[in-house]
PDB file of C-alpha atoms in Angstrom:
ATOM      1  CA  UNK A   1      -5.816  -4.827  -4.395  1.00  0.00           C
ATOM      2  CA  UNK A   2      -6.342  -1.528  -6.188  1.00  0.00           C
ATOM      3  CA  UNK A   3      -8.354  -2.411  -9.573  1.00  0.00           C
ATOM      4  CA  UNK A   4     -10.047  -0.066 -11.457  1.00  0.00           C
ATOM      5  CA  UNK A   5     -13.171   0.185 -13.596  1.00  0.00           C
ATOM      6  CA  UNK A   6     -13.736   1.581 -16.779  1.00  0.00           C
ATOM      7  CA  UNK A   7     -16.552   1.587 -19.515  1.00  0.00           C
ATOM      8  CA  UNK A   8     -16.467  -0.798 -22.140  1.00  0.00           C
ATOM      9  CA  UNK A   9     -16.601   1.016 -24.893  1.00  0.00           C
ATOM     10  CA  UNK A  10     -17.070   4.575 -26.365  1.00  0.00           C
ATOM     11  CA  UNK A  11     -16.850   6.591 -29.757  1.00  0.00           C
ATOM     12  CA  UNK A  12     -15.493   9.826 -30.636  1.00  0.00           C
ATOM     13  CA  UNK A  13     -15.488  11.923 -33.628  1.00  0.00           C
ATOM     14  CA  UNK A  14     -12.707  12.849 -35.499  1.00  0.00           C
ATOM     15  CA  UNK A  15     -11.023  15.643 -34.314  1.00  0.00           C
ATOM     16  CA  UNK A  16     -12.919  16.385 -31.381  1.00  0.00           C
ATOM     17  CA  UNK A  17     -11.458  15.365 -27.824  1.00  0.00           C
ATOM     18  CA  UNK A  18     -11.557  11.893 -26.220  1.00  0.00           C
ATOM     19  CA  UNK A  19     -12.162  12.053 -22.589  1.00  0.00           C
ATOM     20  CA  UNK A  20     -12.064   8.378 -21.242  1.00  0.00           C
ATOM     21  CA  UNK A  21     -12.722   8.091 -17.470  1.00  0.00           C
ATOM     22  CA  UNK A  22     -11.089   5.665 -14.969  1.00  0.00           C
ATOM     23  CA  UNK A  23     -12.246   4.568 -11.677  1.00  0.00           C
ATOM     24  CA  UNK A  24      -9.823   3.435  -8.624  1.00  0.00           C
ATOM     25  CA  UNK A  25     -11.334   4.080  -5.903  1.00  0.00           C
ATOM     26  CA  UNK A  26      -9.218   1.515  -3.589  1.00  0.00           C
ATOM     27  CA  UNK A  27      -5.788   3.040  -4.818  1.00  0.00           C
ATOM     28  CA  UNK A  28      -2.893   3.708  -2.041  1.00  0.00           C
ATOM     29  CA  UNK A  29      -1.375   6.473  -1.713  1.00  0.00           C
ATOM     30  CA  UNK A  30       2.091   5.674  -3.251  1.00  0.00           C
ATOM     31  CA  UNK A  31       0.288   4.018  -6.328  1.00  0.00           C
ATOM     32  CA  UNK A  32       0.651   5.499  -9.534  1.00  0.00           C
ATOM     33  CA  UNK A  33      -1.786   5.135 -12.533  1.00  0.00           C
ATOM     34  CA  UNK A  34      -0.761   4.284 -16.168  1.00  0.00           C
ATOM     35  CA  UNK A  35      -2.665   4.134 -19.374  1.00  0.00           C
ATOM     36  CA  UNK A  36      -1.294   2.120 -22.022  1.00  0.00           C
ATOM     37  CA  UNK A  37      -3.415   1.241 -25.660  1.00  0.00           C
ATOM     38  CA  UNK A  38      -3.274  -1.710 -27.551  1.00  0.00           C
ATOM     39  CA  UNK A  39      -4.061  -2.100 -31.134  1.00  0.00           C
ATOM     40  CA  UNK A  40      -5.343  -5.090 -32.197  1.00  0.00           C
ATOM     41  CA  UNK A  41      -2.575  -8.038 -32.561  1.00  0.00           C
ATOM     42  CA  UNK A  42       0.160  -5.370 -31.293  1.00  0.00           C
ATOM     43  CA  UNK A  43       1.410  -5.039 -27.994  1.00  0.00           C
ATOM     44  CA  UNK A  44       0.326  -2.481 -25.926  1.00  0.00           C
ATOM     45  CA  UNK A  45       1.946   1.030 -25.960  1.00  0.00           C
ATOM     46  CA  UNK A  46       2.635   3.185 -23.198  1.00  0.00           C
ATOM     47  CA  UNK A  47       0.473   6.796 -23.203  1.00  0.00           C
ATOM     48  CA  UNK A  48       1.333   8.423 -19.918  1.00  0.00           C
ATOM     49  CA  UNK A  49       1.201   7.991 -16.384  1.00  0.00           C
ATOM     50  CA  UNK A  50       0.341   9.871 -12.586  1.00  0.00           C
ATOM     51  CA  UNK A  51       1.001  10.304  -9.254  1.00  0.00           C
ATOM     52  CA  UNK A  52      -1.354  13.193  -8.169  1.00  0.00           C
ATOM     53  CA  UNK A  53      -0.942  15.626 -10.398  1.00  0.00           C
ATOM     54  CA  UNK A  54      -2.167  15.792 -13.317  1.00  0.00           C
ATOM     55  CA  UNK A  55       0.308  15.103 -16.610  1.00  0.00           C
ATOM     56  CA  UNK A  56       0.755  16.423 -19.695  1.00  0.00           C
ATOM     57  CA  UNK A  57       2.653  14.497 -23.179  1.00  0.00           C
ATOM     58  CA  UNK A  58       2.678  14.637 -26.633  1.00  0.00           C
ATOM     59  CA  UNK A  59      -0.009  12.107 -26.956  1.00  0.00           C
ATOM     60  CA  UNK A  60      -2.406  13.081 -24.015  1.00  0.00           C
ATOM     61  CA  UNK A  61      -3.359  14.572 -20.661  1.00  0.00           C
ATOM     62  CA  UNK A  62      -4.035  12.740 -17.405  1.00  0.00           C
ATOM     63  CA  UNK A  63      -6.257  14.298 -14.862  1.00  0.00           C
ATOM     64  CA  UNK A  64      -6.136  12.839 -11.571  1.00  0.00           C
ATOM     65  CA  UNK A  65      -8.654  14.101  -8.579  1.00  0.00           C
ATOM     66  CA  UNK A  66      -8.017  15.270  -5.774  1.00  0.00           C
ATOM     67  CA  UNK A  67      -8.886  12.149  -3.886  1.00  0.00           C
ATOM     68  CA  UNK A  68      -6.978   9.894  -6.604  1.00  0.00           C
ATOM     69  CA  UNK A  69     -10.252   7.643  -6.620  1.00  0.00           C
ATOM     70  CA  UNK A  70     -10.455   8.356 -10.654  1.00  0.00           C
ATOM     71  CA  UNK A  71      -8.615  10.077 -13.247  1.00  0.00           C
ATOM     72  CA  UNK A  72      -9.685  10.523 -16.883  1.00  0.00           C
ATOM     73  CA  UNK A  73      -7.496  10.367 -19.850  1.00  0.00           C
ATOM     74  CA  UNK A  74      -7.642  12.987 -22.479  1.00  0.00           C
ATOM     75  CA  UNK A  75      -7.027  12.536 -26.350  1.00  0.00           C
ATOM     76  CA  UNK A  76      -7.523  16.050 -27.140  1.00  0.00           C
ATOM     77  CA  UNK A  77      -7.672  16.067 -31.139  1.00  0.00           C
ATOM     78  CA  UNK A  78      -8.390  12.000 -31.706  1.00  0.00           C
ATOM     79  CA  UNK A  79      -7.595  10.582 -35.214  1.00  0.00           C
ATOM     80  CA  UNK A  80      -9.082   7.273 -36.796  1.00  0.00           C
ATOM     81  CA  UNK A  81      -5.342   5.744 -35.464  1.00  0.00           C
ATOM     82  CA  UNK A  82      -6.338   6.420 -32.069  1.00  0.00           C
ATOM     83  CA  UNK A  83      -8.751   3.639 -32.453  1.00  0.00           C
ATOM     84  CA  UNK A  84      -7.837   1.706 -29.956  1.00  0.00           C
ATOM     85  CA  UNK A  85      -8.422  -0.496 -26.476  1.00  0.00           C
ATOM     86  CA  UNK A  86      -7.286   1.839 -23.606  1.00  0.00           C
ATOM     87  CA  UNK A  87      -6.197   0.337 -20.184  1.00  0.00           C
ATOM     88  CA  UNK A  88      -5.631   2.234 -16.572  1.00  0.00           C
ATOM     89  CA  UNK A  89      -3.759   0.095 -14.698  1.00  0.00           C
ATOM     90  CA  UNK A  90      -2.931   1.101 -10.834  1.00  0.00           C
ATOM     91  CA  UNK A  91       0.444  -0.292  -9.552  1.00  0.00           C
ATOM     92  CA  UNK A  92      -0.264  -2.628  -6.829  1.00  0.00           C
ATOM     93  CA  UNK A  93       3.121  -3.635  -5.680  1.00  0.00           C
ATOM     94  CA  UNK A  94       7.021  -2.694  -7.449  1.00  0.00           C
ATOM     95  CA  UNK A  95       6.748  -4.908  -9.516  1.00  0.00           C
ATOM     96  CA  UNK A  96       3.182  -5.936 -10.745  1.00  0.00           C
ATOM     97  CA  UNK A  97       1.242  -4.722 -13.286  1.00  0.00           C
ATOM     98  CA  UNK A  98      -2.321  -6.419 -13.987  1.00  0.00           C
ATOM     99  CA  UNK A  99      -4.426  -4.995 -16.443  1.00  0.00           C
ATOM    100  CA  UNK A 100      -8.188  -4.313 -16.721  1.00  0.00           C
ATOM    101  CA  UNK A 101     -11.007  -4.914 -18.865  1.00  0.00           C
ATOM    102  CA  UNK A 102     -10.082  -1.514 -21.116  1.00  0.00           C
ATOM    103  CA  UNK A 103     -12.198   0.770 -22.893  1.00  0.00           C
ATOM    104  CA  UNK A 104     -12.520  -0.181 -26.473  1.00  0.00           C
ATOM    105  CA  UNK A 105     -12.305   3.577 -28.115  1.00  0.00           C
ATOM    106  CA  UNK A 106     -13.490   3.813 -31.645  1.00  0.00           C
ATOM    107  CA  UNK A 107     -12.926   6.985 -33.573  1.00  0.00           C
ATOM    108  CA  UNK A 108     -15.497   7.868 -36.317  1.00  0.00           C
ATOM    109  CA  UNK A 109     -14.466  10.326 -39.060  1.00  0.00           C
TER     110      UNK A 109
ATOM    111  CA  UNK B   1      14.855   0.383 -33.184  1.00  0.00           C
ATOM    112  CA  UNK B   2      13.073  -2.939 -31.399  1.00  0.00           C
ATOM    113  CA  UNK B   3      13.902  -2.737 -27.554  1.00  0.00           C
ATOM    114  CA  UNK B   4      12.083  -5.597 -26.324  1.00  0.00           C
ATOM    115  CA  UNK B   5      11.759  -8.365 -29.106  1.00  0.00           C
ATOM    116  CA  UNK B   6       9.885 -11.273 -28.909  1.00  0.00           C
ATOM    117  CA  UNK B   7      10.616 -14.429 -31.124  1.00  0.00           C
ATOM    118  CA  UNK B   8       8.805 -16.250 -33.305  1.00  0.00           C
ATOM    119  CA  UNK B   9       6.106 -13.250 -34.017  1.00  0.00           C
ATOM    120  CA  UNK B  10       3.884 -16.719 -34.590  1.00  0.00           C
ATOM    121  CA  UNK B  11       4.748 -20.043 -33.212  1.00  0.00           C
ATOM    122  CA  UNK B  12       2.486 -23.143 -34.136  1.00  0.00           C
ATOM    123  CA  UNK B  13       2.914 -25.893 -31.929  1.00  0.00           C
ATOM    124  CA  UNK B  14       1.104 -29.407 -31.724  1.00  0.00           C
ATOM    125  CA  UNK B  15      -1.572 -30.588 -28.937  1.00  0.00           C
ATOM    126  CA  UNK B  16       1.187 -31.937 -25.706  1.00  0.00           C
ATOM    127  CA  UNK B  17       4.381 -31.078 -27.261  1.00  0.00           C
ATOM    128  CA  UNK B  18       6.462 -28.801 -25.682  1.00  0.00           C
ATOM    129  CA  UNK B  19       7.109 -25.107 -26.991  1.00  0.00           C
ATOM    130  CA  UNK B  20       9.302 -22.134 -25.697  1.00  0.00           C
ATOM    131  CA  UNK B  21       8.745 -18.757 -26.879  1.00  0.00           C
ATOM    132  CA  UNK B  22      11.154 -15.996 -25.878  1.00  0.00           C
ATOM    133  CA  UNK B  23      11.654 -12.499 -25.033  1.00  0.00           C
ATOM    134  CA  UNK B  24      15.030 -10.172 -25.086  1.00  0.00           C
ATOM    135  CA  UNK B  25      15.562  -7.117 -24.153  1.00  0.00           C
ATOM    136  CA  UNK B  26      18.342  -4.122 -25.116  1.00  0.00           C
ATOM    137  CA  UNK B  27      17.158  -1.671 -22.456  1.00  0.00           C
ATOM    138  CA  UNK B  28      18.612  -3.605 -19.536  1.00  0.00           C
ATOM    139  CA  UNK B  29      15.911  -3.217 -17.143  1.00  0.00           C
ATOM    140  CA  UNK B  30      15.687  -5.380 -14.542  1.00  0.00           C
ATOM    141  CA  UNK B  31      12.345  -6.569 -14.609  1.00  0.00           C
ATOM    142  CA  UNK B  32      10.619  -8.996 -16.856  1.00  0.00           C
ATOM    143  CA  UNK B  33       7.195  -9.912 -17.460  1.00  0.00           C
ATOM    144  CA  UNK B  34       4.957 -12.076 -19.060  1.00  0.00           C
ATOM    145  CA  UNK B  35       1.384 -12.011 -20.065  1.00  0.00           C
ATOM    146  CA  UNK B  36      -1.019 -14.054 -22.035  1.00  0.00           C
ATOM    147  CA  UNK B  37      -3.621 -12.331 -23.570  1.00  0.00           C
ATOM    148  CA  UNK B  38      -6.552 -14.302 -25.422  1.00  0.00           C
ATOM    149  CA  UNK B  39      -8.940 -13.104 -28.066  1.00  0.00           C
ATOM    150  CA  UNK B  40     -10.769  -9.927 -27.021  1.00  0.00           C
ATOM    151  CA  UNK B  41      -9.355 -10.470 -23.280  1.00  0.00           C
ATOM    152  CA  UNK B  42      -6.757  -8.121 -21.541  1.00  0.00           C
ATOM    153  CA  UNK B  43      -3.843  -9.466 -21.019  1.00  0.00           C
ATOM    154  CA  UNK B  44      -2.922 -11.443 -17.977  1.00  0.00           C
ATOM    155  CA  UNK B  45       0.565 -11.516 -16.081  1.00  0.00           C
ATOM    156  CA  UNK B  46       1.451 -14.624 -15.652  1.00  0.00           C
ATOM    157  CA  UNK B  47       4.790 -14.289 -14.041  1.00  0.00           C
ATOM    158  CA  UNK B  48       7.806 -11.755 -13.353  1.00  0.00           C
ATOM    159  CA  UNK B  49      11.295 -11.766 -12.385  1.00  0.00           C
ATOM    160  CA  UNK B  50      12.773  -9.007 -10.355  1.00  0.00           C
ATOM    161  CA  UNK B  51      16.599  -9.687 -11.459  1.00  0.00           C
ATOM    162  CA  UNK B  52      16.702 -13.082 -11.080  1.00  0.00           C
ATOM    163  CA  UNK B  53      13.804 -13.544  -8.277  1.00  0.00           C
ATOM    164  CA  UNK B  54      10.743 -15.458  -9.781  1.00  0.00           C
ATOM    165  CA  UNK B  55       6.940 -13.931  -8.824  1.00  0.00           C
ATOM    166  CA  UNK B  56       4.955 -16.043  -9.872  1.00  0.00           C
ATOM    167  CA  UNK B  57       1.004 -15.157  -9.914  1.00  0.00           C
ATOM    168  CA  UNK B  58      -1.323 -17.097  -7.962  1.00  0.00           C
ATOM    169  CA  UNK B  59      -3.549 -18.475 -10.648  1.00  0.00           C
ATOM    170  CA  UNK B  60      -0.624 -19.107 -13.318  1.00  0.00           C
ATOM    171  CA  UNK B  61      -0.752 -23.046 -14.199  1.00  0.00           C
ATOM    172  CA  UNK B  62       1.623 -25.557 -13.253  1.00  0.00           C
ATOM    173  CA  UNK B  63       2.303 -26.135 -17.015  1.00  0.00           C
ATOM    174  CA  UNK B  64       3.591 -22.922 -17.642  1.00  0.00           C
ATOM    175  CA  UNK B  65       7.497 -22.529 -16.606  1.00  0.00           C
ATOM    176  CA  UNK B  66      10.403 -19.241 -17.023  1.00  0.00           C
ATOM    177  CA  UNK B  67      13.659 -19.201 -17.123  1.00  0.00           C
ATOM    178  CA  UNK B  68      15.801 -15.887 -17.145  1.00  0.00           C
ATOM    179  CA  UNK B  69      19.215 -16.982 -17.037  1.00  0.00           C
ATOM    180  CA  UNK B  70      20.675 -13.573 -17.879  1.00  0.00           C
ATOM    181  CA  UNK B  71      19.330 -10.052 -17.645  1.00  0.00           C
ATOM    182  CA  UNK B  72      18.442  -9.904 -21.657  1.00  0.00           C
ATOM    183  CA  UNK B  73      16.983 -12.782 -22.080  1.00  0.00           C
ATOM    184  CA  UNK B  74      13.930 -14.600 -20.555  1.00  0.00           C
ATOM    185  CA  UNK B  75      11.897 -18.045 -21.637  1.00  0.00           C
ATOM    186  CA  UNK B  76       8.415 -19.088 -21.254  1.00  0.00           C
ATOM    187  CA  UNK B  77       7.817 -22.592 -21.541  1.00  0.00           C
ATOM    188  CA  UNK B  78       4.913 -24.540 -21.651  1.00  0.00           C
ATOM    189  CA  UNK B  79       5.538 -27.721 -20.794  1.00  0.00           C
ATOM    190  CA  UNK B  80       2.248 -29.457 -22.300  1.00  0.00           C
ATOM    191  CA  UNK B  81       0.259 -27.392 -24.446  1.00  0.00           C
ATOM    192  CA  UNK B  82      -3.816 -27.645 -24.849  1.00  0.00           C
ATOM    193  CA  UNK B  83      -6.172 -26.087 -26.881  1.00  0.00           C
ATOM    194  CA  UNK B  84      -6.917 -23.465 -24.304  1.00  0.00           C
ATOM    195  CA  UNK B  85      -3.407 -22.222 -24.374  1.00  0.00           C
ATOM    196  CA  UNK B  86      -3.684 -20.761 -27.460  1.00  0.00           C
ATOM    197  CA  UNK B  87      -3.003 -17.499 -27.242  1.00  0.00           C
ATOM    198  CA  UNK B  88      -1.079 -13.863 -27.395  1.00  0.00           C
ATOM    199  CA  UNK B  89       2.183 -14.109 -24.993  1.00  0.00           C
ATOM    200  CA  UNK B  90       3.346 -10.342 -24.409  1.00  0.00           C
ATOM    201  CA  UNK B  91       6.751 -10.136 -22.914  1.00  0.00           C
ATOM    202  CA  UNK B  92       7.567  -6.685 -21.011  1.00  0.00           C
ATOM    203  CA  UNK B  93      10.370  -5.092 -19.086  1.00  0.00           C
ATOM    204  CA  UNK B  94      11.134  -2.220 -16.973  1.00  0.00           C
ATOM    205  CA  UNK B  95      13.036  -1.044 -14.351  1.00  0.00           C
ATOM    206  CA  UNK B  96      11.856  -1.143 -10.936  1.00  0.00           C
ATOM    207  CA  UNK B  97       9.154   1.022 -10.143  1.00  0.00           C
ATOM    208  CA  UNK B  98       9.283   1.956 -13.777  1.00  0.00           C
ATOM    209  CA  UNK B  99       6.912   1.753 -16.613  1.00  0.00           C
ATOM    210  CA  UNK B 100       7.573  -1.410 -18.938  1.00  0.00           C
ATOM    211  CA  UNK B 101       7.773  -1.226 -22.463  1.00  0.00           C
ATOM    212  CA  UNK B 102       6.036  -4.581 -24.492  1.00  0.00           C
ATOM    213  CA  UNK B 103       7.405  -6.835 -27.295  1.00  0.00           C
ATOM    214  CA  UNK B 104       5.193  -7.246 -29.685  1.00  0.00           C
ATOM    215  CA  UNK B 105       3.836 -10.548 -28.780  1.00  0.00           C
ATOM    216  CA  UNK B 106       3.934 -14.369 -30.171  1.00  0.00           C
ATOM    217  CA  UNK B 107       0.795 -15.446 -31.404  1.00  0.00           C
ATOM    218  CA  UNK B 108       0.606 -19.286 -30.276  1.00  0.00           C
ATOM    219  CA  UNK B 109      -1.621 -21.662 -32.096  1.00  0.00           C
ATOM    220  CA  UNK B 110      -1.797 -25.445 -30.871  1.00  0.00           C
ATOM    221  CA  UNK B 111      -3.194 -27.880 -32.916  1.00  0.00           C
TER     222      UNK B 111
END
């Protein structure tokens, strides 16, 4: 199975960039990454997601490396709403999705 | 406008009696999931259907049963509820190889 580690928690300051890393270092080659966020008692909400390149949205970037072993999601102007758990979930199979532990993100103004 | 909705948003139940929470959907993927998240946990799939084939996790209890019989709606039941079932149930969908998009839970409480 590819799982994937991330850190528990971190903070970021208002305004500034949130760079939260992800670590799958067992992930196939026709796996793609997700992040999703989850605000407490809400159901989680879809940020972006990658292949191997790296992937830009409204809400954030996604930098994958080159070896697809870990990819780091960027929040590049964070708010106090982007407080938040963040997962990265790798796609085992079709049809599964099994989440992490998250990063709890906290954004102080 | 609410693509996946989940119903009640909180459902109380008593200690053994049966409860069914459910989960429809207006996008008419073909996938559907369920998760149970607890209190500062992740959430954890419990099962999926692929159209109407049943995956069912390795770890999922025998007291917890789905039913899809139609591509918008899907059932979780749990059969016998105990305190330890308490709990967020997420309900997702998407289309095959797609990324799914979450109701916004039932909060279960058993007394």
């Amino acid at each position: 199975d590819a799982k994937t580690t991330q850190p528990p928690s971190m903070d970021c300051a208002e305004g500034r960039a949130a760079n939260l890393p992800c670590n799958h270092s067992t992930i196939s080659g026709n796996e793609y990454v997700y992040w999703y966020r989850q605000i407490h008692s809400q159901g989680p909400q879809y940020i972006i997601h990658g292949l191997k390149n790296n992937e830009t949205n409204e809400m954030a970037s996604l930098i994958i490396t080159e070896d697809r072993k870990s990819s780091t999601l960027i929040l590049p102007h964070a708010t106090l709403r982007d407080t938040a758990v963040y997962y990265c979930i790798v796609r085992v199979d079709n049809n599964d999705m099994r989440f992490g532990a998250g990063t709890r993100l906290t954004v102080k103004p | 406008d609410a693509m996946v909705i989940q119903n009640p948003r909180y459902q109380v139940t008593q200690f053994g009696k049966p409860v069914t929470l459910s989960c429809s959907q207006t996008l008419n993927h073909n996938v559907m999931y369920w998760y149970q998240q607890k209190s500062s946990q992740a959430p954890k799939l419990l099962f999926h259907y692929y159209d109407k084939d049943f995956n069912n996790e390795a770890d999922t209890p025998d007291n917890f049963q789905s039913r899809r019989p139609n591509t918008s709606f899907c059932f979780l039941d749990i059969r016998s509820p105990g305190l330890g079932d308490a709990a967020m149930y997420l309900c997702a969908t998407s289309l095959r190889d797609g990324r799914p998009f979450f109701g916004s839970g039932t909060q279960l409480s058993v007394l």
